[in-house]
PDB file of N, CA and C in Angstrom:
ATOM      1  N   MET A  27      72.374   8.472  -5.778  1.00 78.00           N
ATOM      2  CA  MET A  27      72.314   9.964  -5.671  1.00 78.00           C
ATOM      3  C   MET A  27      71.159  10.377  -4.686  1.00 78.00           C
ATOM      4  N   ALA A  28      71.477  11.461  -4.080  1.00 89.00           N
ATOM      5  CA  ALA A  28      70.513  12.011  -3.085  1.00 89.00           C
ATOM      6  C   ALA A  28      70.243  13.460  -3.301  1.00 89.00           C
ATOM      7  N   LYS A  29      69.029  13.770  -3.224  1.00 92.00           N
ATOM      8  CA  LYS A  29      68.628  15.201  -3.421  1.00 92.00           C
ATOM      9  C   LYS A  29      68.454  15.936  -2.083  1.00 92.00           C
ATOM     10  N   TYR A  30      68.892  17.134  -1.926  1.00 94.00           N
ATOM     11  CA  TYR A  30      68.778  17.895  -0.692  1.00 94.00           C
ATOM     12  C   TYR A  30      68.081  19.251  -0.970  1.00 94.00           C
ATOM     13  N   LYS A  31      67.389  19.796  -0.027  1.00 94.00           N
ATOM     14  CA  LYS A  31      66.705  21.057  -0.149  1.00 94.00           C
ATOM     15  C   LYS A  31      67.455  21.947   0.896  1.00 94.00           C
ATOM     16  N   SER A  32      67.378  23.273   0.474  1.00 92.00           N
ATOM     17  CA  SER A  32      68.020  24.239   1.385  1.00 92.00           C
ATOM     18  C   SER A  32      66.997  25.323   1.750  1.00 92.00           C
ATOM     19  N   ARG A  33      67.044  25.881   2.811  1.00 89.00           N
ATOM     20  CA  ARG A  33      66.128  27.014   3.138  1.00 89.00           C
ATOM     21  C   ARG A  33      66.456  28.269   2.257  1.00 89.00           C
ATOM     22  N   TYR A  34      67.629  28.251   1.731  1.00 91.00           N
ATOM     23  CA  TYR A  34      68.053  29.317   0.856  1.00 91.00           C
ATOM     24  C   TYR A  34      68.147  28.947  -0.526  1.00 91.00           C
ATOM     25  N   LEU A  35      67.862  29.851  -1.563  1.00 91.00           N
ATOM     26  CA  LEU A  35      67.916  29.531  -2.978  1.00 91.00           C
ATOM     27  C   LEU A  35      69.331  29.105  -3.375  1.00 91.00           C
ATOM     28  N   GLU A  36      70.295  29.919  -2.821  1.00 91.00           N
ATOM     29  CA  GLU A  36      71.751  29.694  -3.123  1.00 91.00           C
ATOM     30  C   GLU A  36      72.432  29.444  -1.793  1.00 91.00           C
ATOM     31  N   LEU A  37      72.950  28.277  -1.731  1.00 93.00           N
ATOM     32  CA  LEU A  37      73.757  27.842  -0.520  1.00 93.00           C
ATOM     33  C   LEU A  37      75.109  27.265  -1.022  1.00 93.00           C
ATOM     34  N   SER A  38      76.128  27.712  -0.437  1.00 94.00           N
ATOM     35  CA  SER A  38      77.462  27.084  -0.749  1.00 94.00           C
ATOM     36  C   SER A  38      78.041  26.270   0.410  1.00 94.00           C
ATOM     37  N   PHE A  39      78.795  25.305   0.069  1.00 94.00           N
ATOM     38  CA  PHE A  39      79.474  24.415   0.998  1.00 94.00           C
ATOM     39  C   PHE A  39      80.730  23.858   0.384  1.00 94.00           C
ATOM     40  N   TYR A  40      81.515  23.322   1.164  1.00 94.00           N
ATOM     41  CA  TYR A  40      82.749  22.764   0.652  1.00 94.00           C
ATOM     42  C   TYR A  40      82.945  21.323   0.956  1.00 94.00           C
ATOM     43  N   VAL A  41      83.408  20.525  -0.076  1.00 94.00           N
ATOM     44  CA  VAL A  41      83.690  19.145   0.025  1.00 94.00           C
ATOM     45  C   VAL A  41      85.197  18.881  -0.407  1.00 94.00           C
ATOM     46  N   ASP A  42      85.988  18.556   0.440  1.00 92.00           N
ATOM     47  CA  ASP A  42      87.348  18.287   0.125  1.00 92.00           C
ATOM     48  C   ASP A  42      88.064  19.525  -0.459  1.00 92.00           C
ATOM     49  N   GLY A  43      87.727  20.700   0.048  1.00 92.00           N
ATOM     50  CA  GLY A  43      88.299  21.926  -0.405  1.00 92.00           C
ATOM     51  C   GLY A  43      87.733  22.461  -1.645  1.00 92.00           C
ATOM     52  N   VAL A  44      86.649  21.883  -2.212  1.00 93.00           N
ATOM     53  CA  VAL A  44      86.025  22.301  -3.488  1.00 93.00           C
ATOM     54  C   VAL A  44      84.619  22.812  -3.163  1.00 93.00           C
ATOM     55  N   GLU A  45      84.301  24.007  -3.644  1.00 94.00           N
ATOM     56  CA  GLU A  45      83.080  24.728  -3.397  1.00 94.00           C
ATOM     57  C   GLU A  45      81.930  24.030  -4.109  1.00 94.00           C
ATOM     58  N   ARG A  46      80.762  23.712  -3.455  1.00 94.00           N
ATOM     59  CA  ARG A  46      79.633  23.225  -4.098  1.00 94.00           C
ATOM     60  C   ARG A  46      78.505  24.168  -3.836  1.00 94.00           C
ATOM     61  N   LYS A  47      77.502  24.302  -4.724  1.00 94.00           N
ATOM     62  CA  LYS A  47      76.424  25.231  -4.580  1.00 94.00           C
ATOM     63  C   LYS A  47      74.978  24.653  -4.781  1.00 94.00           C
ATOM     64  N   PHE A  48      74.134  25.105  -3.906  1.00 94.00           N
ATOM     65  CA  PHE A  48      72.740  24.748  -4.293  1.00 94.00           C
ATOM     66  C   PHE A  48      72.240  25.638  -5.353  1.00 94.00           C
ATOM     67  N   SER A  49      71.348  25.198  -6.198  1.00 92.00           N
ATOM     68  CA  SER A  49      70.770  25.920  -7.272  1.00 92.00           C
ATOM     69  C   SER A  49      69.284  25.958  -7.204  1.00 92.00           C
ATOM     70  N   GLY A  50      68.742  27.118  -6.913  1.00 92.00           N
ATOM     71  CA  GLY A  50      67.185  27.071  -6.745  1.00 92.00           C
ATOM     72  C   GLY A  50      66.732  26.324  -5.472  1.00 92.00           C
ATOM     73  N   GLY A  51      67.698  26.345  -4.482  1.00 92.00           N
ATOM     74  CA  GLY A  51      67.359  25.645  -3.200  1.00 92.00           C
ATOM     75  C   GLY A  51      67.523  24.108  -3.297  1.00 92.00           C
ATOM     76  N   VAL A  52      67.968  23.550  -4.334  1.00 94.00           N
ATOM     77  CA  VAL A  52      68.133  22.086  -4.470  1.00 94.00           C
ATOM     78  C   VAL A  52      69.577  21.783  -4.913  1.00 94.00           C
ATOM     79  N   TYR A  53      70.112  20.662  -4.360  1.00 94.00           N
ATOM     80  CA  TYR A  53      71.393  20.100  -4.649  1.00 94.00           C
ATOM     81  C   TYR A  53      71.232  18.540  -4.779  1.00 94.00           C
ATOM     82  N   GLU A  54      71.879  17.981  -5.879  1.00 94.00           N
ATOM     83  CA  GLU A  54      71.898  16.569  -6.034  1.00 94.00           C
ATOM     84  C   GLU A  54      73.299  15.996  -5.604  1.00 94.00           C
ATOM     85  N   ALA A  55      73.447  15.361  -4.524  1.00 94.00           N
ATOM     86  CA  ALA A  55      74.626  14.799  -4.133  1.00 94.00           C
ATOM     87  C   ALA A  55      75.009  13.580  -4.956  1.00 94.00           C
ATOM     88  N   LYS A  56      76.262  13.460  -5.407  1.00 93.00           N
ATOM     89  CA  LYS A  56      76.816  12.381  -6.196  1.00 93.00           C
ATOM     90  C   LYS A  56      77.735  11.472  -5.541  1.00 93.00           C
ATOM     91  N   THR A  57      78.315  11.931  -4.453  1.00 93.00           N
ATOM     92  CA  THR A  57      79.311  11.144  -3.750  1.00 93.00           C
ATOM     93  C   THR A  57      78.987  11.062  -2.285  1.00 93.00           C
ATOM     94  N   ALA A  58      79.663  10.039  -1.602  1.00 93.00           N
ATOM     95  CA  ALA A  58      79.400   9.793  -0.256  1.00 93.00           C
ATOM     96  C   ALA A  58      79.850  10.954   0.599  1.00 93.00           C
ATOM     97  N   ASN A  59      81.042  11.588   0.098  1.00 94.00           N
ATOM     98  CA  ASN A  59      81.566  12.764   0.851  1.00 94.00           C
ATOM     99  C   ASN A  59      80.638  13.939   0.843  1.00 94.00           C
ATOM    100  N   GLU A  60      79.951  14.181  -0.299  1.00 94.00           N
ATOM    101  CA  GLU A  60      78.984  15.208  -0.404  1.00 94.00           C
ATOM    102  C   GLU A  60      77.778  14.953   0.538  1.00 94.00           C
ATOM    103  N   VAL A  61      77.315  13.700   0.609  1.00 93.00           N
ATOM    104  CA  VAL A  61      76.234  13.325   1.416  1.00 93.00           C
ATOM    105  C   VAL A  61      76.618  13.533   2.957  1.00 93.00           C
ATOM    106  N   ALA A  62      77.887  13.241   3.322  1.00 93.00           N
ATOM    107  CA  ALA A  62      78.383  13.342   4.648  1.00 93.00           C
ATOM    108  C   ALA A  62      78.366  14.751   5.161  1.00 93.00           C
ATOM    109  N   VAL A  63      78.816  15.723   4.238  1.00 94.00           N
ATOM    110  CA  VAL A  63      78.824  17.121   4.534  1.00 94.00           C
ATOM    111  C   VAL A  63      77.437  17.692   4.579  1.00 94.00           C
ATOM    112  N   LEU A  64      76.577  17.346   3.615  1.00 94.00           N
ATOM    113  CA  LEU A  64      75.228  17.953   3.590  1.00 94.00           C
ATOM    114  C   LEU A  64      74.417  17.407   4.815  1.00 94.00           C
ATOM    115  N   ASN A  65      74.697  16.191   5.308  1.00 93.00           N
ATOM    116  CA  ASN A  65      74.009  15.726   6.526  1.00 93.00           C
ATOM    117  C   ASN A  65      74.351  16.551   7.806  1.00 93.00           C
ATOM    118  N   ARG A  66      75.517  17.230   7.753  1.00 93.00           N
ATOM    119  CA  ARG A  66      75.952  18.031   8.881  1.00 93.00           C
ATOM    120  C   ARG A  66      75.500  19.446   8.745  1.00 93.00           C
ATOM    121  N   LEU A  67      75.123  19.924   7.663  1.00 92.00           N
ATOM    122  CA  LEU A  67      74.518  21.339   7.440  1.00 92.00           C
ATOM    123  C   LEU A  67      73.265  21.489   8.074  1.00 92.00           C
ATOM    124  N   SER A  68      73.122  22.489   8.896  1.00 90.00           N
ATOM    125  CA  SER A  68      71.772  22.797   9.505  1.00 90.00           C
ATOM    126  C   SER A  68      70.742  23.399   8.598  1.00 90.00           C
ATOM    127  N   ASP A  69      71.254  24.046   7.455  1.00 92.00           N
ATOM    128  CA  ASP A  69      70.459  24.700   6.510  1.00 92.00           C
ATOM    129  C   ASP A  69      70.031  23.877   5.377  1.00 92.00           C
ATOM    130  N   ALA A  70      70.428  22.499   5.350  1.00 92.00           N
ATOM    131  CA  ALA A  70      70.031  21.588   4.338  1.00 92.00           C
ATOM    132  C   ALA A  70      69.480  20.361   4.924  1.00 92.00           C
ATOM    133  N   GLU A  71      68.466  19.771   4.126  1.00 91.00           N
ATOM    134  CA  GLU A  71      67.959  18.546   4.608  1.00 91.00           C
ATOM    135  C   GLU A  71      67.577  17.649   3.394  1.00 91.00           C
ATOM    136  N   PRO A  72      67.472  16.433   3.678  1.00 92.00           N
ATOM    137  CA  PRO A  72      67.081  15.448   2.528  1.00 92.00           C
ATOM    138  C   PRO A  72      65.810  15.859   1.868  1.00 92.00           C
ATOM    139  N   ASP A  73      65.706  15.752   0.530  1.00 84.00           N
ATOM    140  CA  ASP A  73      64.465  16.066  -0.132  1.00 84.00           C
ATOM    141  C   ASP A  73      63.331  15.109   0.123  1.00 84.00           C
ATOM    142  N   SER A  74      63.736  13.909   0.377  1.00 74.00           N
ATOM    143  CA  SER A  74      62.634  12.805   0.636  1.00 74.00           C
ATOM    144  C   SER A  74      62.930  12.119   1.933  1.00 74.00           C
ATOM    145  N   GLU A  75      61.911  11.426   2.460  1.00 52.00           N
ATOM    146  CA  GLU A  75      62.030  10.705   3.754  1.00 52.00           C
ATOM    147  C   GLU A  75      62.792   9.420   3.625  1.00 52.00           C
ATOM    148  N   GLU A  76      63.038   8.949   2.369  1.00 50.00           N
ATOM    149  CA  GLU A  76      63.733   7.753   2.117  1.00 50.00           C
ATOM    150  C   GLU A  76      65.237   7.927   2.417  1.00 50.00           C
ATOM    151  N   PRO A  77      65.913   6.755   2.865  1.00 51.00           N
ATOM    152  CA  PRO A  77      67.302   6.876   3.060  1.00 51.00           C
ATOM    153  C   PRO A  77      68.041   7.288   1.805  1.00 51.00           C
ATOM    154  N   ALA A  78      69.123   8.057   1.901  1.00 47.00           N
ATOM    155  CA  ALA A  78      69.791   8.580   0.699  1.00 47.00           C
ATOM    156  C   ALA A  78      70.613   7.413   0.119  1.00 47.00           C
ATOM    157  N   GLN A  79      70.702   7.322  -1.192  1.00 51.00           N
ATOM    158  CA  GLN A  79      71.480   6.382  -1.817  1.00 51.00           C
ATOM    159  C   GLN A  79      72.620   7.018  -2.579  1.00 51.00           C
ATOM    160  N   VAL A  80      73.838   6.521  -2.569  1.00 51.00           N
ATOM    161  CA  VAL A  80      74.981   7.095  -3.239  1.00 51.00           C
ATOM    162  C   VAL A  80      75.637   5.947  -4.002  1.00 51.00           C
ATOM    163  N   ASP A  81      75.830   6.048  -5.325  1.00 49.00           N
ATOM    164  CA  ASP A  81      76.492   5.065  -6.144  1.00 49.00           C
ATOM    165  C   ASP A  81      75.965   3.711  -5.850  1.00 49.00           C
ATOM    166  N   GLY A  82      74.606   3.480  -5.651  1.00 49.00           N
ATOM    167  CA  GLY A  82      73.993   2.176  -5.580  1.00 49.00           C
ATOM    168  C   GLY A  82      73.955   1.671  -4.125  1.00 49.00           C
ATOM    169  N   GLU A  83      74.629   2.316  -3.263  1.00 50.00           N
ATOM    170  CA  GLU A  83      74.659   1.898  -1.808  1.00 50.00           C
ATOM    171  C   GLU A  83      73.769   2.774  -0.925  1.00 50.00           C
ATOM    172  N   GLN A  84      73.150   2.132   0.064  1.00 50.00           N
ATOM    173  CA  GLN A  84      72.419   2.943   0.978  1.00 50.00           C
ATOM    174  C   GLN A  84      73.303   3.685   2.005  1.00 50.00           C
ATOM    175  N   ALA A  85      72.945   4.877   2.197  1.00 48.00           N
ATOM    176  CA  ALA A  85      73.751   5.641   3.226  1.00 48.00           C
ATOM    177  C   ALA A  85      73.316   5.088   4.600  1.00 48.00           C
ATOM    178  N   GLU A  86      74.298   4.900   5.499  1.00 51.00           N
ATOM    179  CA  GLU A  86      73.992   4.369   6.850  1.00 51.00           C
ATOM    180  C   GLU A  86      73.281   5.412   7.674  1.00 51.00           C
ATOM    181  N   ASP A  87      72.219   4.899   8.383  1.00 50.00           N
ATOM    182  CA  ASP A  87      71.559   5.769   9.374  1.00 50.00           C
ATOM    183  C   ASP A  87      72.207   5.435  10.700  1.00 50.00           C
ATOM    184  N   LYS A  88      72.975   6.347  11.236  1.00 49.00           N
ATOM    185  CA  LYS A  88      73.577   6.109  12.565  1.00 49.00           C
ATOM    186  C   LYS A  88      72.685   6.755  13.647  1.00 49.00           C
ATOM    187  N   PRO A  89      72.402   5.956  14.633  1.00 53.00           N
ATOM    188  CA  PRO A  89      71.646   6.417  15.718  1.00 53.00           C
ATOM    189  C   PRO A  89      72.397   7.626  16.469  1.00 53.00           C
ATOM    190  N   ALA A  90      71.593   8.509  16.903  1.00 53.00           N
ATOM    191  CA  ALA A  90      72.165   9.701  17.671  1.00 53.00           C
ATOM    192  C   ALA A  90      72.880   9.229  18.915  1.00 53.00           C
ATOM    193  N   LYS A  91      74.064   9.766  19.145  1.00 56.00           N
ATOM    194  CA  LYS A  91      74.881   9.382  20.277  1.00 56.00           C
ATOM    195  C   LYS A  91      74.261  10.070  21.532  1.00 56.00           C
ATOM    196  N   ALA A  92      74.078   9.234  22.541  1.00 57.00           N
ATOM    197  CA  ALA A  92      73.527   9.898  23.820  1.00 57.00           C
ATOM    198  C   ALA A  92      74.715  10.798  24.362  1.00 57.00           C
ATOM    199  N   PRO A  93      74.212  11.895  24.945  1.00 62.00           N
ATOM    200  CA  PRO A  93      75.248  12.889  25.563  1.00 62.00           C
ATOM    201  C   PRO A  93      75.835  12.062  26.739  1.00 62.00           C
ATOM    202  N   SER A  94      77.189  12.243  26.850  1.00 65.00           N
ATOM    203  CA  SER A  94      77.905  11.644  27.960  1.00 65.00           C
ATOM    204  C   SER A  94      77.752  12.425  29.185  1.00 65.00           C
ATOM    205  N   LYS A  95      77.828  11.746  30.379  1.00 67.00           N
ATOM    206  CA  LYS A  95      77.609  12.458  31.627  1.00 67.00           C
ATOM    207  C   LYS A  95      79.061  13.045  31.966  1.00 67.00           C
ATOM    208  N   PRO A  96      79.012  14.316  32.611  1.00 72.00           N
ATOM    209  CA  PRO A  96      80.265  14.905  32.900  1.00 72.00           C
ATOM    210  C   PRO A  96      81.020  14.073  34.021  1.00 72.00           C
ATOM    211  N   ARG A  97      82.334  14.142  33.962  1.00 71.00           N
ATOM    212  CA  ARG A  97      83.089  13.303  34.933  1.00 71.00           C
ATOM    213  C   ARG A  97      83.191  14.145  36.198  1.00 71.00           C
ATOM    214  N   LYS A  98      83.281  13.348  37.310  1.00 73.00           N
ATOM    215  CA  LYS A  98      83.515  13.992  38.638  1.00 73.00           C
ATOM    216  C   LYS A  98      85.129  13.932  38.837  1.00 73.00           C
ATOM    217  N   ALA A  99      85.583  14.941  39.454  1.00 70.00           N
ATOM    218  CA  ALA A  99      87.037  15.009  39.792  1.00 70.00           C
ATOM    219  C   ALA A  99      87.321  14.011  40.896  1.00 70.00           C
ATOM    220  N   ASN A 100      88.474  13.492  40.843  1.00 71.00           N
ATOM    221  CA  ASN A 100      88.920  12.487  41.912  1.00 71.00           C
ATOM    222  C   ASN A 100      89.191  13.326  43.163  1.00 71.00           C
ATOM    223  N   ALA A 101      88.994  12.653  44.273  1.00 67.00           N
ATOM    224  CA  ALA A 101      89.158  13.288  45.569  1.00 67.00           C
ATOM    225  C   ALA A 101      90.624  13.526  45.828  1.00 67.00           C
ATOM    226  N   THR A 102      91.485  12.516  45.292  1.00 69.00           N
ATOM    227  CA  THR A 102      92.921  12.706  45.459  1.00 69.00           C
ATOM    228  C   THR A 102      93.501  13.783  44.556  1.00 69.00           C
ATOM    229  N   SER A 103      92.987  14.086  43.439  1.00 57.00           N
ATOM    230  CA  SER A 103      93.608  15.117  42.598  1.00 57.00           C
ATOM    231  C   SER A 103      93.313  16.579  43.063  1.00 57.00           C
ATOM    232  N   SER A 104      92.246  16.725  43.789  1.00 55.00           N
ATOM    233  CA  SER A 104      91.966  18.072  44.287  1.00 55.00           C
ATOM    234  C   SER A 104      92.303  18.314  45.701  1.00 55.00           C
ATOM    235  N   ALA A 105      92.797  17.377  46.415  1.00 54.00           N
ATOM    236  CA  ALA A 105      93.031  17.489  47.852  1.00 54.00           C
ATOM    237  C   ALA A 105      94.509  18.015  48.137  1.00 54.00           C
ATOM    238  N   LYS A 106      95.355  18.332  47.154  1.00 52.00           N
ATOM    239  CA  LYS A 106      96.732  18.696  47.400  1.00 52.00           C
ATOM    240  C   LYS A 106      96.823  20.069  47.953  1.00 52.00           C
TER     241      LYS A 106
END
């Protein structure tokens, strides 16, 4: 289980089409799907600095993906 804080006292979000709500600015995630959605919310953050645990498993900390460089157009594709 992982606890999350919200900057708002009441914040709603959806997991698999079902509405979930923060109460008093706190939500306790019980499933990996909830943790995945909460990690994407900009208005919610984990309550502690420790890695979140769900059902006895540690949630994976994935490193931030480096932004890809824009592609250059081929000379042959624009020369027509």
